[in-house]
Amino acid sequence: GYDLALTRAVSQAVNVPVIASGGAGSAEHCLAALDEGGADAALIAGIVHDGVTTVRAIKDVLRAGGMPVREVAA
């Protein structure tokens, strides 16, 4: 997963959006980066491009974790 302690430290120290990068291995890692790490966004390209998970699955985990998720009209 992401380095949550470092992400949290940076997000608490600066007044600009923080993007967690490097370490996503699952949708749950994305939730942890936003929730526990305090990141404003998380890079997920590797796990999506490698077929580990899908954007839909990540959104499902985020939604279940109480994160606001933008819905896309079909």
mmCIF file of N, CA and C in Angstrom:
data_model
loop_
_atom_site.group_PDB
_atom_site.id
_atom_site.type_symbol
_atom_site.label_atom_id
_atom_site.label_comp_id
_atom_site.label_asym_id
_atom_site.label_seq_id
_atom_site.Cartn_x
_atom_site.Cartn_y
_atom_site.Cartn_z
ATOM 1 N N GLY A 1 0.815 -1.205 0.000
ATOM 2 C CA GLY A 1 0.000 0.000 0.000
ATOM 3 C C GLY A 1 0.846 1.251 0.000
ATOM 4 N N TYR A 2 0.164 2.349 0.025
ATOM 5 C CA TYR A 2 0.822 3.652 0.077
ATOM 6 C C TYR A 2 1.513 3.826 1.427
ATOM 7 N N ASP A 3 2.444 4.738 1.507
ATOM 8 C CA ASP A 3 3.093 5.083 2.779
ATOM 9 C C ASP A 3 2.142 6.031 3.510
ATOM 10 N N LEU A 4 1.257 5.473 4.314
ATOM 11 C CA LEU A 4 0.192 6.258 4.949
ATOM 12 C C LEU A 4 0.736 7.261 5.967
ATOM 13 N N ALA A 5 1.748 6.880 6.711
ATOM 14 C CA ALA A 5 2.310 7.802 7.700
ATOM 15 C C ALA A 5 2.903 9.032 7.012
ATOM 16 N N LEU A 6 3.639 8.815 5.946
ATOM 17 C CA LEU A 6 4.235 9.933 5.206
ATOM 18 C C LEU A 6 3.150 10.784 4.552
ATOM 19 N N THR A 7 2.168 10.139 3.948
ATOM 20 C CA THR A 7 1.077 10.874 3.300
ATOM 21 C C THR A 7 0.329 11.721 4.317
ATOM 22 N N ARG A 8 0.048 11.165 5.464
ATOM 23 C CA ARG A 8 -0.647 11.893 6.531
ATOM 24 C C ARG A 8 0.199 13.072 7.009
ATOM 25 N N ALA A 9 1.491 12.859 7.206
ATOM 26 C CA ALA A 9 2.380 13.928 7.667
ATOM 27 C C ALA A 9 2.416 15.083 6.672
ATOM 28 N N VAL A 10 2.506 14.760 5.400
ATOM 29 C CA VAL A 10 2.537 15.801 4.374
ATOM 30 C C VAL A 10 1.195 16.526 4.316
ATOM 31 N N SER A 11 0.094 15.775 4.332
ATOM 32 C CA SER A 11 -1.226 16.411 4.222
ATOM 33 C C SER A 11 -1.504 17.332 5.405
ATOM 34 N N GLN A 12 -0.943 17.025 6.573
ATOM 35 C CA GLN A 12 -1.123 17.879 7.747
ATOM 36 C C GLN A 12 -0.195 19.089 7.733
ATOM 37 N N ALA A 13 0.888 19.007 6.960
ATOM 38 C CA ALA A 13 1.894 20.065 6.970
ATOM 39 C C ALA A 13 1.717 21.112 5.888
ATOM 40 N N VAL A 14 0.926 20.814 4.869
ATOM 41 C CA VAL A 14 0.806 21.740 3.740
ATOM 42 C C VAL A 14 -0.649 22.162 3.525
ATOM 43 N N ASN A 15 -0.810 23.255 2.787
ATOM 44 C CA ASN A 15 -2.141 23.772 2.484
ATOM 45 C C ASN A 15 -2.477 23.649 1.009
ATOM 46 N N VAL A 16 -1.968 22.609 0.384
ATOM 47 C CA VAL A 16 -2.265 22.319 -1.015
ATOM 48 C C VAL A 16 -2.752 20.878 -1.104
ATOM 49 N N PRO A 17 -3.480 20.533 -2.148
ATOM 50 C CA PRO A 17 -3.939 19.145 -2.282
ATOM 51 C C PRO A 17 -2.758 18.168 -2.328
ATOM 52 N N VAL A 18 -2.937 17.026 -1.683
ATOM 53 C CA VAL A 18 -1.907 15.988 -1.639
ATOM 54 C C VAL A 18 -2.416 14.784 -2.411
ATOM 55 N N ILE A 19 -1.572 14.259 -3.294
ATOM 56 C CA ILE A 19 -1.916 13.090 -4.097
ATOM 57 C C ILE A 19 -1.015 11.936 -3.682
ATOM 58 N N ALA A 20 -1.625 10.859 -3.184
ATOM 59 C CA ALA A 20 -0.859 9.666 -2.828
ATOM 60 C C ALA A 20 -0.396 8.987 -4.113
ATOM 61 N N SER A 21 0.865 8.609 -4.153
ATOM 62 C CA SER A 21 1.417 8.017 -5.364
ATOM 63 C C SER A 21 2.362 6.880 -4.991
ATOM 64 N N GLY A 22 2.245 5.793 -5.738
ATOM 65 C CA GLY A 22 3.147 4.672 -5.532
ATOM 66 C C GLY A 22 2.730 3.781 -4.381
ATOM 67 N N GLY A 23 2.297 2.589 -4.689
ATOM 68 C CA GLY A 23 1.981 1.649 -3.633
ATOM 69 C C GLY A 23 0.611 1.019 -3.712
ATOM 70 N N ALA A 24 -0.248 1.509 -4.587
ATOM 71 C CA ALA A 24 -1.590 0.926 -4.672
ATOM 72 C C ALA A 24 -1.491 -0.506 -5.172
ATOM 73 N N GLY A 25 -2.054 -1.412 -4.387
ATOM 74 C CA GLY A 25 -2.086 -2.804 -4.800
ATOM 75 C C GLY A 25 -3.504 -3.338 -4.832
ATOM 76 N N SER A 26 -4.447 -2.523 -4.311
ATOM 77 C CA SER A 26 -5.844 -2.941 -4.263
ATOM 78 C C SER A 26 -6.726 -1.709 -4.098
ATOM 79 N N ALA A 27 -8.016 -1.907 -4.272
ATOM 80 C CA ALA A 27 -8.975 -0.826 -4.064
ATOM 81 C C ALA A 27 -8.949 -0.373 -2.612
ATOM 82 N N GLU A 28 -8.733 -1.285 -1.695
ATOM 83 C CA GLU A 28 -8.684 -0.958 -0.280
ATOM 84 C C GLU A 28 -7.517 -0.029 0.044
ATOM 85 N N HIS A 29 -6.420 -0.167 -0.683
ATOM 86 C CA HIS A 29 -5.288 0.729 -0.488
ATOM 87 C C HIS A 29 -5.677 2.158 -0.855
ATOM 88 N N CYS A 30 -6.484 2.317 -1.888
ATOM 89 C CA CYS A 30 -6.940 3.655 -2.299
ATOM 90 C C CYS A 30 -7.771 4.288 -1.195
ATOM 91 N N LEU A 31 -8.665 3.525 -0.614
ATOM 92 C CA LEU A 31 -9.481 4.021 0.496
ATOM 93 C C LEU A 31 -8.588 4.428 1.663
ATOM 94 N N ALA A 32 -7.613 3.619 1.986
ATOM 95 C CA ALA A 32 -6.716 3.924 3.099
ATOM 96 C C ALA A 32 -5.931 5.211 2.847
ATOM 97 N N ALA A 33 -5.494 5.442 1.611
ATOM 98 C CA ALA A 33 -4.743 6.662 1.291
ATOM 99 C C ALA A 33 -5.589 7.901 1.536
ATOM 100 N N LEU A 34 -6.857 7.832 1.179
ATOM 101 C CA LEU A 34 -7.754 8.971 1.348
ATOM 102 C C LEU A 34 -8.209 9.123 2.789
ATOM 103 N N ASP A 35 -8.536 8.020 3.416
ATOM 104 C CA ASP A 35 -9.098 8.043 4.766
ATOM 105 C C ASP A 35 -7.996 8.186 5.819
ATOM 106 N N GLU A 36 -7.161 7.198 5.937
ATOM 107 C CA GLU A 36 -6.110 7.200 6.956
ATOM 108 C C GLU A 36 -4.967 8.156 6.612
ATOM 109 N N GLY A 37 -4.627 8.213 5.319
ATOM 110 C CA GLY A 37 -3.509 9.051 4.893
ATOM 111 C C GLY A 37 -3.866 10.511 4.727
ATOM 112 N N GLY A 38 -5.146 10.815 4.606
ATOM 113 C CA GLY A 38 -5.562 12.199 4.449
ATOM 114 C C GLY A 38 -5.278 12.791 3.090
ATOM 115 N N ALA A 39 -4.985 11.945 2.102
ATOM 116 C CA ALA A 39 -4.719 12.440 0.753
ATOM 117 C C ALA A 39 -6.014 12.960 0.127
ATOM 118 N N ASP A 40 -5.867 13.888 -0.797
ATOM 119 C CA ASP A 40 -7.007 14.416 -1.535
ATOM 120 C C ASP A 40 -7.304 13.579 -2.770
ATOM 121 N N ALA A 41 -6.321 12.832 -3.219
ATOM 122 C CA ALA A 41 -6.469 11.967 -4.395
ATOM 123 C C ALA A 41 -5.428 10.862 -4.305
ATOM 124 N N ALA A 42 -5.618 9.814 -5.106
ATOM 125 C CA ALA A 42 -4.665 8.711 -5.127
ATOM 126 C C ALA A 42 -4.482 8.228 -6.559
ATOM 127 N N LEU A 43 -3.237 8.025 -6.956
ATOM 128 C CA LEU A 43 -2.951 7.498 -8.289
ATOM 129 C C LEU A 43 -3.236 6.001 -8.307
ATOM 130 N N ILE A 44 -3.943 5.559 -9.346
ATOM 131 C CA ILE A 44 -4.361 4.158 -9.419
ATOM 132 C C ILE A 44 -4.042 3.516 -10.762
ATOM 133 N N ALA A 45 -3.335 4.226 -11.612
ATOM 134 C CA ALA A 45 -3.124 3.758 -12.987
ATOM 135 C C ALA A 45 -2.560 2.343 -13.058
ATOM 136 N N GLY A 46 -1.565 2.039 -12.246
ATOM 137 C CA GLY A 46 -0.915 0.731 -12.324
ATOM 138 C C GLY A 46 -1.872 -0.418 -12.093
ATOM 139 N N ILE A 47 -2.660 -0.355 -11.029
ATOM 140 C CA ILE A 47 -3.546 -1.479 -10.719
ATOM 141 C C ILE A 47 -4.704 -1.596 -11.699
ATOM 142 N N VAL A 48 -5.075 -0.487 -12.329
ATOM 143 C CA VAL A 48 -6.141 -0.546 -13.331
ATOM 144 C C VAL A 48 -5.581 -1.081 -14.654
ATOM 145 N N HIS A 49 -4.441 -0.559 -15.065
ATOM 146 C CA HIS A 49 -3.846 -0.987 -16.341
ATOM 147 C C HIS A 49 -3.367 -2.426 -16.295
ATOM 148 N N ASP A 50 -2.934 -2.878 -15.123
ATOM 149 C CA ASP A 50 -2.464 -4.257 -14.984
ATOM 150 C C ASP A 50 -3.602 -5.246 -14.777
ATOM 151 N N GLY A 51 -4.827 -4.746 -14.689
ATOM 152 C CA GLY A 51 -5.988 -5.618 -14.537
ATOM 153 C C GLY A 51 -6.199 -6.142 -13.127
ATOM 154 N N VAL A 52 -5.524 -5.554 -12.144
ATOM 155 C CA VAL A 52 -5.690 -5.980 -10.756
ATOM 156 C C VAL A 52 -7.103 -5.674 -10.277
ATOM 157 N N THR A 53 -7.625 -4.530 -10.688
ATOM 158 C CA THR A 53 -8.965 -4.108 -10.314
ATOM 159 C C THR A 53 -9.507 -3.171 -11.386
ATOM 160 N N THR A 54 -10.702 -2.679 -11.161
ATOM 161 C CA THR A 54 -11.326 -1.759 -12.116
ATOM 162 C C THR A 54 -11.699 -0.464 -11.401
ATOM 163 N N VAL A 55 -11.950 0.562 -12.184
ATOM 164 C CA VAL A 55 -12.396 1.830 -11.608
ATOM 165 C C VAL A 55 -13.716 1.615 -10.871
ATOM 166 N N ARG A 56 -14.605 0.842 -11.444
ATOM 167 C CA ARG A 56 -15.884 0.560 -10.791
ATOM 168 C C ARG A 56 -15.681 -0.104 -9.428
ATOM 169 N N ALA A 57 -14.778 -1.078 -9.355
ATOM 170 C CA ALA A 57 -14.521 -1.767 -8.090
ATOM 171 C C ALA A 57 -13.926 -0.811 -7.062
ATOM 172 N N ILE A 58 -13.045 0.070 -7.505
ATOM 173 C CA ILE A 58 -12.460 1.057 -6.596
ATOM 174 C C ILE A 58 -13.548 1.991 -6.075
ATOM 175 N N LYS A 59 -14.412 2.459 -6.967
ATOM 176 C CA LYS A 59 -15.510 3.330 -6.539
ATOM 177 C C LYS A 59 -16.429 2.617 -5.550
ATOM 178 N N ASP A 60 -16.672 1.346 -5.763
ATOM 179 C CA ASP A 60 -17.516 0.584 -4.839
ATOM 180 C C ASP A 60 -16.900 0.539 -3.444
ATOM 181 N N VAL A 61 -15.589 0.298 -3.376
ATOM 182 C CA VAL A 61 -14.897 0.243 -2.087
ATOM 183 C C VAL A 61 -14.905 1.620 -1.429
ATOM 184 N N LEU A 62 -14.658 2.665 -2.207
ATOM 185 C CA LEU A 62 -14.667 4.016 -1.650
ATOM 186 C C LEU A 62 -16.048 4.371 -1.108
ATOM 187 N N ARG A 63 -17.065 4.074 -1.871
ATOM 188 C CA ARG A 63 -18.448 4.349 -1.454
ATOM 189 C C ARG A 63 -18.771 3.601 -0.157
ATOM 190 N N ALA A 64 -18.410 2.324 -0.107
ATOM 191 C CA ALA A 64 -18.660 1.516 1.095
ATOM 192 C C ALA A 64 -17.888 2.054 2.295
ATOM 193 N N GLY A 65 -16.771 2.716 2.047
ATOM 194 C CA GLY A 65 -15.965 3.296 3.112
ATOM 195 C C GLY A 65 -16.395 4.698 3.501
ATOM 196 N N GLY A 66 -17.488 5.168 2.906
ATOM 197 C CA GLY A 66 -18.020 6.476 3.267
ATOM 198 C C GLY A 66 -17.445 7.651 2.501
ATOM 199 N N MET A 67 -16.680 7.379 1.463
ATOM 200 C CA MET A 67 -16.120 8.460 0.656
ATOM 201 C C MET A 67 -17.128 8.918 -0.397
ATOM 202 N N PRO A 68 -17.168 10.222 -0.662
ATOM 203 C CA PRO A 68 -18.034 10.687 -1.746
ATOM 204 C C PRO A 68 -17.466 10.229 -3.090
ATOM 205 N N VAL A 69 -18.325 9.711 -3.943
ATOM 206 C CA VAL A 69 -17.897 9.192 -5.241
ATOM 207 C C VAL A 69 -18.779 9.793 -6.317
ATOM 208 N N ARG A 70 -18.144 10.355 -7.335
ATOM 209 C CA ARG A 70 -18.905 10.931 -8.447
ATOM 210 C C ARG A 70 -19.445 9.812 -9.328
ATOM 211 N N GLU A 71 -20.719 9.889 -9.598
ATOM 212 C CA GLU A 71 -21.366 8.919 -10.473
ATOM 213 C C GLU A 71 -21.347 9.443 -11.905
ATOM 214 N N VAL A 72 -21.169 8.546 -12.842
ATOM 215 C CA VAL A 72 -21.156 8.911 -14.255
ATOM 216 C C VAL A 72 -22.441 8.396 -14.876
ATOM 217 N N ALA A 73 -23.133 9.277 -15.583
ATOM 218 C CA ALA A 73 -24.385 8.867 -16.247
ATOM 219 C C ALA A 73 -24.085 7.862 -17.346
ATOM 220 N N ALA A 74 -24.964 6.906 -17.481
ATOM 221 C CA ALA A 74 -24.766 5.864 -18.506
ATOM 222 C C ALA A 74 -25.160 6.342 -19.873
#
